[in-house]
XYZ file of C-alpha atoms in Angstrom:
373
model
C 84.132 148.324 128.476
C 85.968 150.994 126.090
C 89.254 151.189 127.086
C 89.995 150.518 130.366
C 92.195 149.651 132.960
C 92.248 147.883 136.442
C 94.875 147.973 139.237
C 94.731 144.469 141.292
C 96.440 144.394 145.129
C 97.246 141.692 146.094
C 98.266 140.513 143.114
C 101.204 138.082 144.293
C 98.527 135.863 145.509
C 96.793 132.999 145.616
C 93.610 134.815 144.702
C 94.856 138.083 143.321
C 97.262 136.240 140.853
C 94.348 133.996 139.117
C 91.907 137.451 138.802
C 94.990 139.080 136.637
C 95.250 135.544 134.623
C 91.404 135.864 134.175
C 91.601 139.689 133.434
C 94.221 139.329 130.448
C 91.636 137.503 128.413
C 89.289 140.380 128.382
C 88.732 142.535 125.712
C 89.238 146.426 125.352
C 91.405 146.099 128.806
C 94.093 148.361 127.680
C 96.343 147.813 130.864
C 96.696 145.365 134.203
C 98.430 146.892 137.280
C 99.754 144.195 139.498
C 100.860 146.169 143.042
C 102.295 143.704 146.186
C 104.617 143.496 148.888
C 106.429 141.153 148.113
C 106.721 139.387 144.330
C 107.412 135.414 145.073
C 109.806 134.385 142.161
C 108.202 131.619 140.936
C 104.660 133.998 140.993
C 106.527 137.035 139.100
C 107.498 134.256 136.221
C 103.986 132.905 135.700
C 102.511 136.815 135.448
C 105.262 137.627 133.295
C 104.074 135.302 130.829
C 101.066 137.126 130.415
C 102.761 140.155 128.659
C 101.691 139.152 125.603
C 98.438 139.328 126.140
C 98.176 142.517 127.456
C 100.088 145.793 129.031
C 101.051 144.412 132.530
C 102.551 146.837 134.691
C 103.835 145.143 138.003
C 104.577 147.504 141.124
C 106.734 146.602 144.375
C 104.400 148.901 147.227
C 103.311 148.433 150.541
C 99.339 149.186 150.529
C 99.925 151.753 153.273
C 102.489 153.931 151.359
C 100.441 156.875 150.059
C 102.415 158.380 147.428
C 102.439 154.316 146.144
C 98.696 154.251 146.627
C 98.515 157.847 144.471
C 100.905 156.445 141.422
C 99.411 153.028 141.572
C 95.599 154.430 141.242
C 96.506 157.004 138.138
C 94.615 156.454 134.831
C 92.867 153.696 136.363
C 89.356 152.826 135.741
C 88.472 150.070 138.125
C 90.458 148.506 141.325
C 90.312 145.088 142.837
C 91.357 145.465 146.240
C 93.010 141.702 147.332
C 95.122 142.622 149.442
C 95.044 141.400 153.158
C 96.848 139.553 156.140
C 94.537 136.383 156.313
C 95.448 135.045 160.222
C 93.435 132.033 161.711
C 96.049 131.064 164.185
C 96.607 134.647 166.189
C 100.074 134.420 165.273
C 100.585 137.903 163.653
C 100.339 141.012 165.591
C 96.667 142.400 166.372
C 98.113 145.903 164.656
C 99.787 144.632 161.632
C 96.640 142.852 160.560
C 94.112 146.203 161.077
C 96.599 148.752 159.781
C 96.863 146.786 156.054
C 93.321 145.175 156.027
C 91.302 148.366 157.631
C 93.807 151.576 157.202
C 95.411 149.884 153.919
C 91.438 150.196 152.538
C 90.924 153.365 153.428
C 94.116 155.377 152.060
C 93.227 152.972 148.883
C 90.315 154.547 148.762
C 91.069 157.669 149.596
C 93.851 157.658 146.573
C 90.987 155.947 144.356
C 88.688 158.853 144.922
C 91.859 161.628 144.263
C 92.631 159.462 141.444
C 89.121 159.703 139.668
C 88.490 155.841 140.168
C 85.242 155.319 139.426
C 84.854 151.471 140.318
C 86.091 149.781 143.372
C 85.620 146.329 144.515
C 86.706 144.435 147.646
C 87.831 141.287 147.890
C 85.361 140.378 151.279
C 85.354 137.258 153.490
C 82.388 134.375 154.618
C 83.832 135.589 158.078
C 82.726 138.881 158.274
C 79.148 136.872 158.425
C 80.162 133.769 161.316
C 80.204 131.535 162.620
C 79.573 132.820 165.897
C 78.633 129.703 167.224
C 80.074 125.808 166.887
C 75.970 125.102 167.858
C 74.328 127.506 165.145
C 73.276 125.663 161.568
C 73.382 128.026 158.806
C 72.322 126.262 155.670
C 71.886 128.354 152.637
C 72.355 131.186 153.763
C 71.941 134.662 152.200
C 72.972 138.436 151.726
C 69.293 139.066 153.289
C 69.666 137.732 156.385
C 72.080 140.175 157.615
C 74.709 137.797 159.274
C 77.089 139.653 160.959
C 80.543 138.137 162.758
C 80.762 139.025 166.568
C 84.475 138.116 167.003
C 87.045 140.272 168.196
C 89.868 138.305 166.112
C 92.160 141.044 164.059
C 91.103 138.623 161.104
C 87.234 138.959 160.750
C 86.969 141.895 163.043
C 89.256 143.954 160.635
C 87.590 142.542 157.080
C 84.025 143.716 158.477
C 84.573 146.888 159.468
C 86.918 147.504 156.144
C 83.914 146.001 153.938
C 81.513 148.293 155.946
C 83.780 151.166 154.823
C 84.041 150.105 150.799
C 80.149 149.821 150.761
C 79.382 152.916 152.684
C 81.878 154.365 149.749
C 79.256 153.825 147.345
C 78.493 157.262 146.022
C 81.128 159.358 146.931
C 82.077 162.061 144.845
C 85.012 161.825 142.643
C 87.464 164.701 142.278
C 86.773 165.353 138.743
C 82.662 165.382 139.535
C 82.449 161.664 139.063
C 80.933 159.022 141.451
C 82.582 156.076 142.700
C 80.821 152.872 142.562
C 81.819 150.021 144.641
C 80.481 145.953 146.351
C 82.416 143.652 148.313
C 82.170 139.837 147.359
C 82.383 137.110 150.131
C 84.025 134.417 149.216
C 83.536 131.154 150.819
C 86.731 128.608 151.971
C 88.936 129.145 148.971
C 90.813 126.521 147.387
C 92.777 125.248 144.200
C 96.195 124.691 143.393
C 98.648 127.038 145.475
C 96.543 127.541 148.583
C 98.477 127.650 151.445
C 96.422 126.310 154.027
C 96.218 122.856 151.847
C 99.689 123.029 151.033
C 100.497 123.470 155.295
C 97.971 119.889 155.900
C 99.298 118.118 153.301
C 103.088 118.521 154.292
C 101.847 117.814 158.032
C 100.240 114.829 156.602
C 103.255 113.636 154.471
C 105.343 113.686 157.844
C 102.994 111.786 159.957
C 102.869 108.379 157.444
C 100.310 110.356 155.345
C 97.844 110.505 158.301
C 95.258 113.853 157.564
C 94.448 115.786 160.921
C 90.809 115.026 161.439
C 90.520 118.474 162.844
C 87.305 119.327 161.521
C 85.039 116.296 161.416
C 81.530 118.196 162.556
C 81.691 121.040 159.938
C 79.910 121.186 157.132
C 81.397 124.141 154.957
C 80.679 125.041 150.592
C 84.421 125.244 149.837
C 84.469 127.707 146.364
C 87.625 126.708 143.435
C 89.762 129.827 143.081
C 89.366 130.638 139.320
C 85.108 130.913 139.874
C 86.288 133.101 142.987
C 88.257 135.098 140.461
C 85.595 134.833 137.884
C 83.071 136.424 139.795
C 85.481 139.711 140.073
C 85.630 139.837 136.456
C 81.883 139.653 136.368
C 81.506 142.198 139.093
C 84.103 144.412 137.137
C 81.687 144.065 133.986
C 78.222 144.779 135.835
C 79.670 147.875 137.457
C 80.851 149.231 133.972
C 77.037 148.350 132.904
C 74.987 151.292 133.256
C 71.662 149.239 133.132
C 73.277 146.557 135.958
C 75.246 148.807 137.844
C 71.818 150.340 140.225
C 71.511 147.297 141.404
C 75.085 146.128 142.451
C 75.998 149.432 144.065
C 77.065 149.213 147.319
C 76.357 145.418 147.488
C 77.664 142.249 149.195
C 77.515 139.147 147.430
C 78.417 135.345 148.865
C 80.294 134.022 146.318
C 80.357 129.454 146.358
C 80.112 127.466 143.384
C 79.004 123.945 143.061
C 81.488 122.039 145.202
C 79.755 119.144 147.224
C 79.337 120.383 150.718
C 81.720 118.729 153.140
C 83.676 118.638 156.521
C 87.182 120.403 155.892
C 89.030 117.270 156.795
C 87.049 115.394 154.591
C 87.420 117.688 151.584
C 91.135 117.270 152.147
C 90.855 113.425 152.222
C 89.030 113.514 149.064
C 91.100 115.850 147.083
C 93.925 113.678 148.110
C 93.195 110.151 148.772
C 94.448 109.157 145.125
C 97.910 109.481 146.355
C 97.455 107.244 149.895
C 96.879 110.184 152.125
C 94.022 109.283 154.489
C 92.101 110.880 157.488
C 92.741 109.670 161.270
C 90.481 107.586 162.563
C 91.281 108.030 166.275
C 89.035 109.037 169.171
C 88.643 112.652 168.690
C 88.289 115.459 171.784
C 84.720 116.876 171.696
C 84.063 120.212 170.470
C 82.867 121.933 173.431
C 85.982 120.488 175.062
C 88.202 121.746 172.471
C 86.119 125.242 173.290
C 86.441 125.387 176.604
C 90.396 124.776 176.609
C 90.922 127.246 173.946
C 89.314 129.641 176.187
C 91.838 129.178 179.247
C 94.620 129.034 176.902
C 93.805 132.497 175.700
C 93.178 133.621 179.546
C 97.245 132.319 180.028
C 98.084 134.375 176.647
C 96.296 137.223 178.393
C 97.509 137.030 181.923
C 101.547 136.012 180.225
C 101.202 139.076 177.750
C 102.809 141.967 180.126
C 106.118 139.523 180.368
C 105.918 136.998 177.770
C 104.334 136.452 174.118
C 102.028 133.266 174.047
C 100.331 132.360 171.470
C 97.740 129.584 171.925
C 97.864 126.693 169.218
C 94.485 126.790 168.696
C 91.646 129.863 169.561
C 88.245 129.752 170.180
C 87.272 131.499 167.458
C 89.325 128.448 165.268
C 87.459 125.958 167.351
C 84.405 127.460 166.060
C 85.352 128.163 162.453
C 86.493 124.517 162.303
C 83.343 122.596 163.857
C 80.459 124.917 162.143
C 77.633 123.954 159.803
C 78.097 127.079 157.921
C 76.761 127.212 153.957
C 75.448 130.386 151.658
C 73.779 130.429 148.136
C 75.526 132.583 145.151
C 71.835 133.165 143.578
C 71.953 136.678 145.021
C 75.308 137.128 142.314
C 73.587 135.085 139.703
C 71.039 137.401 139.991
C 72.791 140.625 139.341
C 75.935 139.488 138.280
C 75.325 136.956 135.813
C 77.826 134.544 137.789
C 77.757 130.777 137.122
C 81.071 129.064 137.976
C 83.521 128.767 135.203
C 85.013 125.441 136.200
C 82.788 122.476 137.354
C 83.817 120.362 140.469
C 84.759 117.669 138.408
C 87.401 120.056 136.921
C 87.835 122.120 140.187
C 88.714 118.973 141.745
C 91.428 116.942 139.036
C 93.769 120.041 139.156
C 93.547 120.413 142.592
C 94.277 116.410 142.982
C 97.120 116.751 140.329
C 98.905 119.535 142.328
C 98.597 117.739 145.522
C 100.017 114.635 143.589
C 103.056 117.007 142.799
C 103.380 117.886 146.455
C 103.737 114.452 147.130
C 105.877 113.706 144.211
C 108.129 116.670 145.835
C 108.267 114.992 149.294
C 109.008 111.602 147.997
C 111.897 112.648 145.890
C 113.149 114.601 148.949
C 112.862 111.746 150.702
C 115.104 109.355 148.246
C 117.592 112.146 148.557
C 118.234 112.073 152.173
C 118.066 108.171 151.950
C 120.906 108.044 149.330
């Protein structure tokens, strides 16, 4: 991979921040562009640090600004399109969340294609496949099967129908003659040290006498450790480059899991964080077709309140679903033509998950001896 270069958006985050770490070990990479929103302090610091390793260009830009879009994509070789507004809970506007994860794709592309980009690879979803149903048992799972999500939610309704666009990419002409290559990968629950969603239970927890919300009892869900998540965009990076793998990747989906044992989501946060006391309720909990059917009026009230007032339920049915589904996919399809095997076993995916819980709770204690004194 002669001298080349990569553009990551997205790269203020939990996932896109890890692919850059990841990317400044690689050889012949003569430059990193790092384009977000919004630059958290604390995340600007740790990418700063990786200066010395290589050229590392970071850009303030909002994925829908064009003429940011045209600057950001010039002398690049391959982009790693991150960016998104992830929303499980309804809570951000329906538009927001298809103008940067559908439009944002498309002007990216657009710019990639004026730019002479010849590889482009999108950061995908497990929801863009299901689970459609709290009833359905998908176990191992795979890019054959055609899965397809039949929710309306902004979330996974907006992520399938920008992945559709990226793939049906594949093979567009270049302005220079070229041809752009592109895949999606699919990750599946991501998680590791800095994931929000952890960091949100565990701070509920830590305020309820370290009780975890057994929320999710009847899933059964692969969960997939950040840096293999990031890995496997290095790799896919690589195989495009490849002129002997890139045929077969073109225009590709790939599931993306690792070898984390298969669990209930409330259980995977009791085990990543029963070292420190935390521990899962063990009160009666309401069934899930219950919990189904009174998401469903809640989101008739939303519906029939909208014209005069903004309600937003505190749980959908689409949640219910996501939350109570046996739901599981195979990565031998990106073995395969990708050459992915994690980089980090569970054993290691889990200790520096545990130890940044344990700092979490370290956090909360002190803060807690402080408002006591």
């Amino acid at each position: 991979m002669t001298g080349w270069s990569c553009l990551v958006t997205g790269a203020g985050g939990f996932l896109g921040q890890r692919i850059i770490s990841l990317l400044a070990e690689e050889k012949e990479l003569q430059e990193i562009r790092a384009l977000d929103k919004v630059f958290r302090p604390d995340k600007q610091e740790e990418l700063s640090k990786l200066k010395h390793k290589v050229k590392l260009t970071m850009m303030k830009g909002d994925i829908l600004d064009e003429q940011c879009l045209k600057k950001a994509c010039q002398g690049i070789s391959v982009i790693i399109h991150t960016a998104c507004i992830i929303d499980v809970n309804g809570t951000i506007p329906r538009e927001d969340i298809m103008n940067v994860n559908l439009k944002g794709t498309q002007l990216l592309l657009e710019a990639s294609v004026q730019a002479n980009v010849p590889i482009f690879i999108y950061t995908s979803t497990i929801e863009v496949a299901g689970p459609n149903s709290y009833k359905e048992i998908i176990q191992n799972g795979h890019e054959e099967e055609n899965y397809e999500s039949k929710w309306s939610s902004p979330y996974p309704y907006s992520k399938k129908l920008a992945e559709k666009v990226v793939l049906a990419a594949d093979g567009w002409t270049l302005k220079n003659g070229g041809t752009l290559y592109t895949c999606a990968l699919r990750p599946m629950y991501i998680y590791g040290e800095g994931n929000p969603f952890i960091c949100q239970q565990i701070n509920e927890a830590l305020q309820n006498n370290g009780i975890l919300l057994n929320f999710a009892k009847h899933s059964l869900a692969n969960p997939v450790y950040v840096d293999n998540v990031a890995w496997a965009h290095i790799l896919a990076a690589r195989g495009l480059k490849d002129p002997k793998k890139a045929p077969n990747i073109r225009g590709q989906f790939y599931y993306i899991s690792d070898d984390t044992p298969h669990e209930s989501y409330s259980k995977f946060n009791y085990i990543l964080s029963k070292e420190f006391g935390l521990h899962i309720d063990s009160g009666m909990s309401v069934p899930v077709f219950v919990k189904y059917w009174v998401a469903f009026l809640l989101e008739i009230i939303s519906f029939l309140l909208s014209p005069v007032y903004k309600f937003h339920p505190p749980f959908t049915r689409h949640l219910v679903t996501l939350s109570n589904s046996v739901f599981i996919f195979s990565y031998k399809k990106a073995q395969k033509d990708l050459g992915y095997e994690p980089l980090f076993s569970w054993e290691e995916s889990r200790k520096k998950t545990s130890q940044w819980i344990g700092s979490l709770v370290k956090q909360h204690n002190e803060a807690l001896k402080t408002k006591i004194h």
